PDB file of C-alpha atoms in Angstrom:
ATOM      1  CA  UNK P   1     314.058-183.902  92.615  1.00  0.00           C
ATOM      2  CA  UNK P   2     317.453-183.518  91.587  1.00  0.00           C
ATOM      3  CA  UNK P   3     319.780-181.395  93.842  1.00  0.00           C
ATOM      4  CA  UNK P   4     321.988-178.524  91.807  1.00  0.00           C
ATOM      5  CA  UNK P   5     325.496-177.860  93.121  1.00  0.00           C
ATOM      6  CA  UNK P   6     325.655-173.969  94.779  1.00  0.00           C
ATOM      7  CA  UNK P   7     328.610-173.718  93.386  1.00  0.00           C
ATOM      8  CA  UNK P   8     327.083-172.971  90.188  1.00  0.00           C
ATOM      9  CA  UNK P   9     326.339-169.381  88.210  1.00  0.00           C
ATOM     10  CA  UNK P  10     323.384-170.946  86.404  1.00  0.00           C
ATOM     11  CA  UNK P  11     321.167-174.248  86.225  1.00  0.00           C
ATOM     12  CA  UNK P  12     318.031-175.010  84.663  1.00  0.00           C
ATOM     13  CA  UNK P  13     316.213-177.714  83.420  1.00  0.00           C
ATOM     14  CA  UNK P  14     316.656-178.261  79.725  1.00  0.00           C
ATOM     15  CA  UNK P  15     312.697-177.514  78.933  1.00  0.00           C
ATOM     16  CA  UNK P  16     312.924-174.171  80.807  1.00  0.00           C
ATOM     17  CA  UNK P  17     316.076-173.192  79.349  1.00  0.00           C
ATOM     18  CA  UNK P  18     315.003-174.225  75.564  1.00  0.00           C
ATOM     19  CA  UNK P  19     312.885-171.321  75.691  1.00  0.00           C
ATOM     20  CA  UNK P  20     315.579-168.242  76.799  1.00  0.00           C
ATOM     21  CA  UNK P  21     316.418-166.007  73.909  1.00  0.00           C
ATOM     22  CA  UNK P  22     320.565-165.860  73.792  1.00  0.00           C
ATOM     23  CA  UNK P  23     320.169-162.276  75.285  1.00  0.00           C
ATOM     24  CA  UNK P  24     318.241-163.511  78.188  1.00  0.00           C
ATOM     25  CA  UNK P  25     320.681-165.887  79.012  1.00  0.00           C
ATOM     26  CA  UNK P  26     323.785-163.860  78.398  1.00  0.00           C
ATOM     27  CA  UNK P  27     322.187-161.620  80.725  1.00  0.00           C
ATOM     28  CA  UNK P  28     321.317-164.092  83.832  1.00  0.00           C
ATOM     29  CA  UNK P  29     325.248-165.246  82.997  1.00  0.00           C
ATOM     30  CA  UNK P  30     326.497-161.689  83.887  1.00  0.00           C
ATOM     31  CA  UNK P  31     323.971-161.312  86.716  1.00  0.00           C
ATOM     32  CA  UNK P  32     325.022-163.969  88.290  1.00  0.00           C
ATOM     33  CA  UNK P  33     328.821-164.125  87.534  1.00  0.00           C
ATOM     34  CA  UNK P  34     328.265-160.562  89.982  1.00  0.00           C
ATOM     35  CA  UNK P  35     326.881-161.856  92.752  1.00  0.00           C
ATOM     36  CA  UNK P  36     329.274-164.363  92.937  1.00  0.00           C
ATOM     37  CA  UNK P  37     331.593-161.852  92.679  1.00  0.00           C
ATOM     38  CA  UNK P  38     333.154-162.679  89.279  1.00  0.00           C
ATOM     39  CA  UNK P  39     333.776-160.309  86.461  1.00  0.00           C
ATOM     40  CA  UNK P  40     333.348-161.729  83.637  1.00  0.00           C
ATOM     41  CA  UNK P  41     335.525-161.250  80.811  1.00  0.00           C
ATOM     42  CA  UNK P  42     334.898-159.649  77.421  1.00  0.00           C
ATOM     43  CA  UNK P  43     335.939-163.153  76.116  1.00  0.00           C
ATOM     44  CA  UNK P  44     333.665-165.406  78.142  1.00  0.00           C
ATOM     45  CA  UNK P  45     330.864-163.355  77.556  1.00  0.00           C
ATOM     46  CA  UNK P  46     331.697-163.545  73.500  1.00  0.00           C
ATOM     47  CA  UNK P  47     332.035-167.695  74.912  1.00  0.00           C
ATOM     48  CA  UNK P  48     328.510-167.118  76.644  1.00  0.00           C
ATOM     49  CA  UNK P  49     326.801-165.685  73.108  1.00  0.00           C
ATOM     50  CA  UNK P  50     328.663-168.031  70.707  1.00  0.00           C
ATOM     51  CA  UNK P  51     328.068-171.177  72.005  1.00  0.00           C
ATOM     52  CA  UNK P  52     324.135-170.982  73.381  1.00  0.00           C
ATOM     53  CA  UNK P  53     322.232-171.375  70.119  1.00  0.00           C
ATOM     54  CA  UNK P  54     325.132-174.155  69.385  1.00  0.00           C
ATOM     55  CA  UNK P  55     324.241-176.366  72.935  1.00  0.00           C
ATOM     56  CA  UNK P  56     319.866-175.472  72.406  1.00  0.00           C
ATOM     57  CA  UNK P  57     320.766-177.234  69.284  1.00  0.00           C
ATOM     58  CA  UNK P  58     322.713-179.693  70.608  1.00  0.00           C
ATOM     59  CA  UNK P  59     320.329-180.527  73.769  1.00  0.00           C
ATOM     60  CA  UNK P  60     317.993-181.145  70.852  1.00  0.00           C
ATOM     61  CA  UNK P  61     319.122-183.546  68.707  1.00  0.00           C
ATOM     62  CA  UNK P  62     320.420-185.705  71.435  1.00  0.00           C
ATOM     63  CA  UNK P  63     316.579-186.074  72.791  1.00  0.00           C
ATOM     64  CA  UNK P  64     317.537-185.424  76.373  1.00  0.00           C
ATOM     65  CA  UNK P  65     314.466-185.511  78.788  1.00  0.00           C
ATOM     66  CA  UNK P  66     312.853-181.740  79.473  1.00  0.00           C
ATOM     67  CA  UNK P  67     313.428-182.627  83.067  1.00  0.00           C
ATOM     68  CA  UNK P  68     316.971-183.097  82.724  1.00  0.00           C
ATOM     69  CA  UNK P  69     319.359-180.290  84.092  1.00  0.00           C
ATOM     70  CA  UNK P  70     321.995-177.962  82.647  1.00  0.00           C
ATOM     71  CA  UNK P  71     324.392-176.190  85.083  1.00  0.00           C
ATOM     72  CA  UNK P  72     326.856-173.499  83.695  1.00  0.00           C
ATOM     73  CA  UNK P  73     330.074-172.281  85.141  1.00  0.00           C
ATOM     74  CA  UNK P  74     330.457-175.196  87.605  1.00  0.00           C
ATOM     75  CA  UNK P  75     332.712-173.754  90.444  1.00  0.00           C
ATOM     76  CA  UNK P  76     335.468-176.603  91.030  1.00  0.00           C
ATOM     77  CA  UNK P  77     335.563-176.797  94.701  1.00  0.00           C
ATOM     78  CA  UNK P  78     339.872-177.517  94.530  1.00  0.00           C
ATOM     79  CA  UNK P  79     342.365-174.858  92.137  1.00  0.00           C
ATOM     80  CA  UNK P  80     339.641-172.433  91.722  1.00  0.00           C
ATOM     81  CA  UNK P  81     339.007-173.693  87.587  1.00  0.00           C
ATOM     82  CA  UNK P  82     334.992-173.710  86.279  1.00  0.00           C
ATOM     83  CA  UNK P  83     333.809-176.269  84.300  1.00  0.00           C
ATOM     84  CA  UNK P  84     331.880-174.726  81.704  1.00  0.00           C
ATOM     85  CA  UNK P  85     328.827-176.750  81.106  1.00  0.00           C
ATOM     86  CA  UNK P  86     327.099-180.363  83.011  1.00  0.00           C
ATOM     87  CA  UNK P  87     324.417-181.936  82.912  1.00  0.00           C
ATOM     88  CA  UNK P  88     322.570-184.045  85.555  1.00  0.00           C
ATOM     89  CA  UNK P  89     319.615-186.420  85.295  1.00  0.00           C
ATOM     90  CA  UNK P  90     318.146-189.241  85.818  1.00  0.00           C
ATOM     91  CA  UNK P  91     318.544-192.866  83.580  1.00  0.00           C
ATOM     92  CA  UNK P  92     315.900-195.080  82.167  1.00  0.00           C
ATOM     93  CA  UNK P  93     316.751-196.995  86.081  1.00  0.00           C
ATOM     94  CA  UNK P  94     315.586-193.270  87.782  1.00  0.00           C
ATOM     95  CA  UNK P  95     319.061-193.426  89.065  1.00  0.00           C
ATOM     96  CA  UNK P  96     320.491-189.866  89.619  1.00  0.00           C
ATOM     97  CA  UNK P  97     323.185-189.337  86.580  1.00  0.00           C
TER      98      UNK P  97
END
């Protein structure tokens, strides 16, 4: 089992999150940018909408695993910056990427 930062507004392994419409996932991004209390910008969201067809496609061609995970919005724990997209795994050696 791989263990997914807190500090993070969304995470999902790539097999689960192939199959969210761009709506649905625009929509978990503001949900949870809330309860963390963050309000998103008009910009990000634009960000949010643009780019998640782009990184489905993306997560596609580069045959990841279905098992692998995606985390969004990665809270840096030192200056208060996100990072806006990682992913986590596990190599051919099962060692934790």
């Amino acid at each position: 089992m791989i263990t997914i930062p807190d500090n993070v507004l969304f995470a999902s392994p790539l097999g689960e999150i192939s199959r969210l419409d761009r709506n649905d996932f625009v929509l978990i991004m503001e949900t949870r940018s809330q309860e963390f209390g963050i309000i998103p910008t008009q910009s990000e969201v634009c960000s949010w909408k643009a780019n998640y067809e782009a990184l489905k496609v993306l997560f596609c061609k580069c045959k990841l695993p279905d098992d692998a995970y995606v985390a969004f919005e990665y809270k840096v724990p030192v200056g208060g910056g996100r990072i806006d997209c990682m992913l986590f795994g596990r190599g051919k050696d099962t060692q934790s990427n």
